[in-house]
XYZ file of C-alpha atoms in Angstrom:
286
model
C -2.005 -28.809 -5.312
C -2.919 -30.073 -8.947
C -6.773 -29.383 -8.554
C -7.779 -26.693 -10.781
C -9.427 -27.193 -14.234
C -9.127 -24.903 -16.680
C -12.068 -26.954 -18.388
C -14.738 -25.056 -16.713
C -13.420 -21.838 -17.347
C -11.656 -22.046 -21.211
C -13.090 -19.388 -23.203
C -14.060 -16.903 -20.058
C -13.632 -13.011 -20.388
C -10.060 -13.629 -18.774
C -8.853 -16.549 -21.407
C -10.080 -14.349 -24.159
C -8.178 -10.648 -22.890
C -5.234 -13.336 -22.068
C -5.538 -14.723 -25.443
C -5.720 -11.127 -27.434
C -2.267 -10.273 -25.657
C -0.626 -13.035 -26.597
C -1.547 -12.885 -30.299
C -0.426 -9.169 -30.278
C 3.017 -10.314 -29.009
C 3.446 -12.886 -31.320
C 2.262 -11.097 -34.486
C 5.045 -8.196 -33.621
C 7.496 -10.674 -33.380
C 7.375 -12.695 -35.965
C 7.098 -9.633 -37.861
C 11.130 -10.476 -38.079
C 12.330 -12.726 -40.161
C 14.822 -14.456 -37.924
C 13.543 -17.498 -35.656
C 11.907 -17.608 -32.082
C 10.976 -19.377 -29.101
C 7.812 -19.906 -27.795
C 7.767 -21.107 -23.783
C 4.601 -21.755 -21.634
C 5.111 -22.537 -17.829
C 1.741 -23.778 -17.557
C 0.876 -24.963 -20.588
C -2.768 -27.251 -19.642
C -4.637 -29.203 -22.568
C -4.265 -27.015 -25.360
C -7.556 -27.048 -26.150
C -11.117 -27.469 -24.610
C -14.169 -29.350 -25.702
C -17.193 -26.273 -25.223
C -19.745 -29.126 -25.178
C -18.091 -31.099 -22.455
C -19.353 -31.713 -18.888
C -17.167 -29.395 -17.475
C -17.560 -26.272 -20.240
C -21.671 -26.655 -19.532
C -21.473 -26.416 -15.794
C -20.558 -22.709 -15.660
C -20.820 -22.197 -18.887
C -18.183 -19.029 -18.650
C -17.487 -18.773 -22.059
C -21.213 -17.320 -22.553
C -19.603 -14.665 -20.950
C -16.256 -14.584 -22.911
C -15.793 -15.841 -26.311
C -19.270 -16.233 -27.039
C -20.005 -12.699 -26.714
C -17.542 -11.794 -29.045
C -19.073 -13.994 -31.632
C -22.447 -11.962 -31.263
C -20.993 -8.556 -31.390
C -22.274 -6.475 -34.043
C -18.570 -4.509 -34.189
C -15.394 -5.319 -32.917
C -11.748 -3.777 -32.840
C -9.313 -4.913 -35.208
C -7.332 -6.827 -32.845
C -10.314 -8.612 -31.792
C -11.978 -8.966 -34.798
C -8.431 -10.892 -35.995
C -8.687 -12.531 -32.688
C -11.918 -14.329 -33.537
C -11.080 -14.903 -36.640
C -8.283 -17.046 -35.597
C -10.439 -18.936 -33.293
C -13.137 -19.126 -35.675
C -11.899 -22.575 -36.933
C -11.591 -24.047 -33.564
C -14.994 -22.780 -32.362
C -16.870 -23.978 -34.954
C -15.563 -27.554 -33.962
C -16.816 -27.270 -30.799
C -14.152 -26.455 -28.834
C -11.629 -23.444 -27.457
C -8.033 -23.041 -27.811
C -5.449 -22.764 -25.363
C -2.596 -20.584 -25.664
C -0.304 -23.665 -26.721
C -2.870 -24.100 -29.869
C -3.172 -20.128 -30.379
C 0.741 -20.042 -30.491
C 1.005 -22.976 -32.403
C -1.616 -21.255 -35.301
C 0.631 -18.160 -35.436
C 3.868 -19.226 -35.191
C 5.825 -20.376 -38.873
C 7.921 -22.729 -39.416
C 11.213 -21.514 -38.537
C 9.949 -20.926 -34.748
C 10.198 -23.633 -31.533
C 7.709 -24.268 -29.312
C 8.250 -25.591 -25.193
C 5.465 -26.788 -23.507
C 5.685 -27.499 -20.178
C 2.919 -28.764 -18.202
C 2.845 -31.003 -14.450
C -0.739 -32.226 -14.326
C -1.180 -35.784 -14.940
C -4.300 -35.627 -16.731
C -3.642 -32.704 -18.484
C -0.394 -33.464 -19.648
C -1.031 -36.484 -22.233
C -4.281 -34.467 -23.356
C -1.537 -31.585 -24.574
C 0.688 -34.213 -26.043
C -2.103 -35.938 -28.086
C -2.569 -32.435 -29.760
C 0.889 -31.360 -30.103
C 2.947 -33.914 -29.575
C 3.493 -34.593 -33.287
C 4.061 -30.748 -34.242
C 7.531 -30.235 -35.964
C 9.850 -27.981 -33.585
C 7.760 -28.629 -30.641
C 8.865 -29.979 -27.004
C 6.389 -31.133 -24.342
C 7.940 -31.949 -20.799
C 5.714 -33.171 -17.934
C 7.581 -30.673 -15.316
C 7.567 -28.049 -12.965
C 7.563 -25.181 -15.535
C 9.448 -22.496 -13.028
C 12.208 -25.187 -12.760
C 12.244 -25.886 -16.360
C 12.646 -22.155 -17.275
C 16.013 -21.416 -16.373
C 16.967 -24.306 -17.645
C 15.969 -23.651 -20.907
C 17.612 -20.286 -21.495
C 18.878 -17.870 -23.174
C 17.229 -20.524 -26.458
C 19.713 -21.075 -29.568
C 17.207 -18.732 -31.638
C 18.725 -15.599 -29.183
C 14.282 -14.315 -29.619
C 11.752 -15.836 -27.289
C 8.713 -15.523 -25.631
C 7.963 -16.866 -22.223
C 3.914 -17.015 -21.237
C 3.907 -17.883 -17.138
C 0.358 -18.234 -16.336
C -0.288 -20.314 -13.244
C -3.654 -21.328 -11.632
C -2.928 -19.726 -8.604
C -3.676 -22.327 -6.234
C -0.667 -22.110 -3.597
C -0.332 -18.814 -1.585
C 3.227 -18.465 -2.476
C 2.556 -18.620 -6.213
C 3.364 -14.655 -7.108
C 7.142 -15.460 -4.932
C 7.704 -18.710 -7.012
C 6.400 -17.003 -10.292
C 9.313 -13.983 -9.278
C 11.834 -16.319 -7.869
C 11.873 -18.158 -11.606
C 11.465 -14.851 -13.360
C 14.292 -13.349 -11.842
C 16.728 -15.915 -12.860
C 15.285 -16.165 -16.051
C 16.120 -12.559 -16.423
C 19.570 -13.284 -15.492
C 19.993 -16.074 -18.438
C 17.758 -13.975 -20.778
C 17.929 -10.103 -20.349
C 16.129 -9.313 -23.490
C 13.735 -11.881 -23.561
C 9.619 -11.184 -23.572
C 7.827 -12.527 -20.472
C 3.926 -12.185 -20.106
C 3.049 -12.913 -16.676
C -1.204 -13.666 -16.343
C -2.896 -13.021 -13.539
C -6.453 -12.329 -12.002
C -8.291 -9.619 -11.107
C -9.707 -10.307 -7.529
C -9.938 -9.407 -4.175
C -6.454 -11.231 -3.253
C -4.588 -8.509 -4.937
C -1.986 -10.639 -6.645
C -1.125 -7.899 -9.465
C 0.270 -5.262 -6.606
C 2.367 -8.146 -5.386
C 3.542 -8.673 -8.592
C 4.179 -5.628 -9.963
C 5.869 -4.519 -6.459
C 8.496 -7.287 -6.963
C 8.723 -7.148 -10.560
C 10.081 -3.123 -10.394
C 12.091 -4.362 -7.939
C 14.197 -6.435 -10.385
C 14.839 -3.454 -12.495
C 13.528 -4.426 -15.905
C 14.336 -2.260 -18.868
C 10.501 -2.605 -20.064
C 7.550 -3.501 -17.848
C 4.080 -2.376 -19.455
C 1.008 -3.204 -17.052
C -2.287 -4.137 -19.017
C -5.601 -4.899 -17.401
C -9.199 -5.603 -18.075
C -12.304 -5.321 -15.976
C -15.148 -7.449 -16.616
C -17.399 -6.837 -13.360
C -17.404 -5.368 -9.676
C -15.485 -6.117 -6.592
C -19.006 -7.129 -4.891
C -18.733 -10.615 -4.348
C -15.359 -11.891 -2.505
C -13.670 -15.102 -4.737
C -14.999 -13.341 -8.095
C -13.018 -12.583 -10.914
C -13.070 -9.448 -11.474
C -11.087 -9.143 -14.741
C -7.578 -10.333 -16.289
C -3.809 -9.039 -15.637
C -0.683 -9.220 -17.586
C 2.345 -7.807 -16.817
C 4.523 -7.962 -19.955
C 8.367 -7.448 -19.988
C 9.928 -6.378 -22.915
C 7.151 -5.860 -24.982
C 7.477 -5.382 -28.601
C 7.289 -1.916 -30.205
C 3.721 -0.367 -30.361
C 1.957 -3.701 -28.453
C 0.428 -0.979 -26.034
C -1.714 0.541 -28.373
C -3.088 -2.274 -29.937
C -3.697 -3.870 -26.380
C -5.574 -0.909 -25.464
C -7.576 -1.735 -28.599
C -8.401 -4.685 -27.411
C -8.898 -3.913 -23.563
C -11.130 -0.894 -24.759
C -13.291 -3.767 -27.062
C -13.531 -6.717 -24.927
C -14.267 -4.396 -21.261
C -17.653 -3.243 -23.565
C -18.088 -6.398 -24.905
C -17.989 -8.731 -21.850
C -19.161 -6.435 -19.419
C -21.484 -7.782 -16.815
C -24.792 -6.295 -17.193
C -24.487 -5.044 -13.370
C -21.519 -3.508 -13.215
C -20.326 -0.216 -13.329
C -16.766 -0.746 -12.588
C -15.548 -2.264 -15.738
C -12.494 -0.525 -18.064
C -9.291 -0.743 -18.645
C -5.889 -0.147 -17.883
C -2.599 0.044 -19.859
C 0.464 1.961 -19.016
C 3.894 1.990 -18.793
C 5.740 0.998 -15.281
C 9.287 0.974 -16.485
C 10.376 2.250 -19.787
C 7.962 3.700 -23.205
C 6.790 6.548 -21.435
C 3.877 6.883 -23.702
C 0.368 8.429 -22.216
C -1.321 6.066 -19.912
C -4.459 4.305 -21.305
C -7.068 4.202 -18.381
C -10.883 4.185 -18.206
């Protein structure tokens, strides 16, 4: 199934808490000087048009990124967070992670995009199909992630951040994961997912401790109760092999955007960071 579009959704509370933990991880490591590469499973358009058909039906990033722009204070990591956006919003449109990665990584660093849908695909390749050290292939990303490791730059960061359409999804995602791992022990994989009756973050986390991972660091963010069955509730992301000290800037940001983007009748909102495996450091949870 190819039917989901990210379209009517880009720019929710759950792109922009997805979006804060990816700039974390990429600002710690290219904090080095050597090179790096970037990997997205699922990589969509790479950027969204706010004033299309699609953005106005739901209109989710009133929710999401728009709040932020309102907010009369904001943490540091999402006060850089908006200012890297802040270019891209005010042309009308919101960023997917392939453009967010693409703004922060330099020059030295590789970027591969892999994306399946066939109208999403040449949408991502108009945008950065021309960027220096970039590869787009229209592919199964799980498939194409083995493949593609351990990179030549010995650094990398793999994003693997399906739509969740197919049951099976959380097996696949592990299934790939684990023989990624196998290729690429030291590697730093962020693994989205939602918050939602379905409970696809126990499944994950149950398997990922299974494959005995050196680092595992569990981060989520609640946006709004577990009244309404098929709501989002909030974002996920289980990151292995984070860098040093990510977890205490994503609590920053967790602790920011679960005020910010809070629905208005909820009382279950918060956040949740804390180590599974590894950095024993005092859990973050409220």
């Amino acid at each position: 199934m190819l039917s989901y579009r990210h379209a009517y959704h880009a720019g929710n509370p759950a792109d922009v808490s997805k979006h804060a933990v990816l700039m974390v991880l990429l600002e710690a490591m290219c904090r080095k000087p050597t090179p790096l590469l970037y990997m997205e499973t699922h990589a969509g358009a790479g950027t969204y048009s706010l004033h299309a058909p699609r953005a106005r039906k739901l209109a989710e990033h009133a929710r999401g990124i728009a709040r932020l722009q309102a907010a009369a204070e904001l943490d540091p990591v999402c006060s850089r967070l908006l200012e890297l956006l802040r270019p891209h919003l005010q042309a009308g449109h919101y960023p997917g992670s392939p453009r967010i990665a693409a703004d922060l990584l330099r020059a030295q660093d590789a970027m591969l995009l892999c994306e399946l849908h066939p109208s999403d695909f040449p949408v991502l390749s108009a945008h950065l199909g021309g960027r220096a050290r970039t590869t787009l292939m229209h592919t199964d990303g799980y498939a194409a992630l083995a493949a593609s490791l351990p990179p030549g730059q010995r650094r990398g960061l793999v994003l693997i951040d399906p739509a969740y359409e197919q049951r099976d999804e959380p097996r696949r995602m592990c299934q790939a994961l684990r023989r990624a791992l196998r290729r690429f022990a030291h590697g730093v994989y962020a693994l989205w997912y939602p918050l939602d009756e379905r409970g696809i973050g126990s499944v994950l986390r149950r398997d990922l401790l299974a494959m005995g991972c050196a680092k595992l660091l569990l981060a989520e963010c609640r946006f709004a109760s577990p009244r309404t069955a098929g709501r989002l509730q909030g974002s996920g992301m289980l990151i292995v092999n984070p860098p040093f000290r990510c977890d205490e800037q994503i609590v920053s940001a967790f602790a920011c955007l679960s005020r910010v983007c809070a629905e208005h009748d909820s009382a279950q909102t918060g956040h949740t960071v804390r180590w599974l495996v590894g950095e024993k450091a005092a859990p973050a949870s409220v």
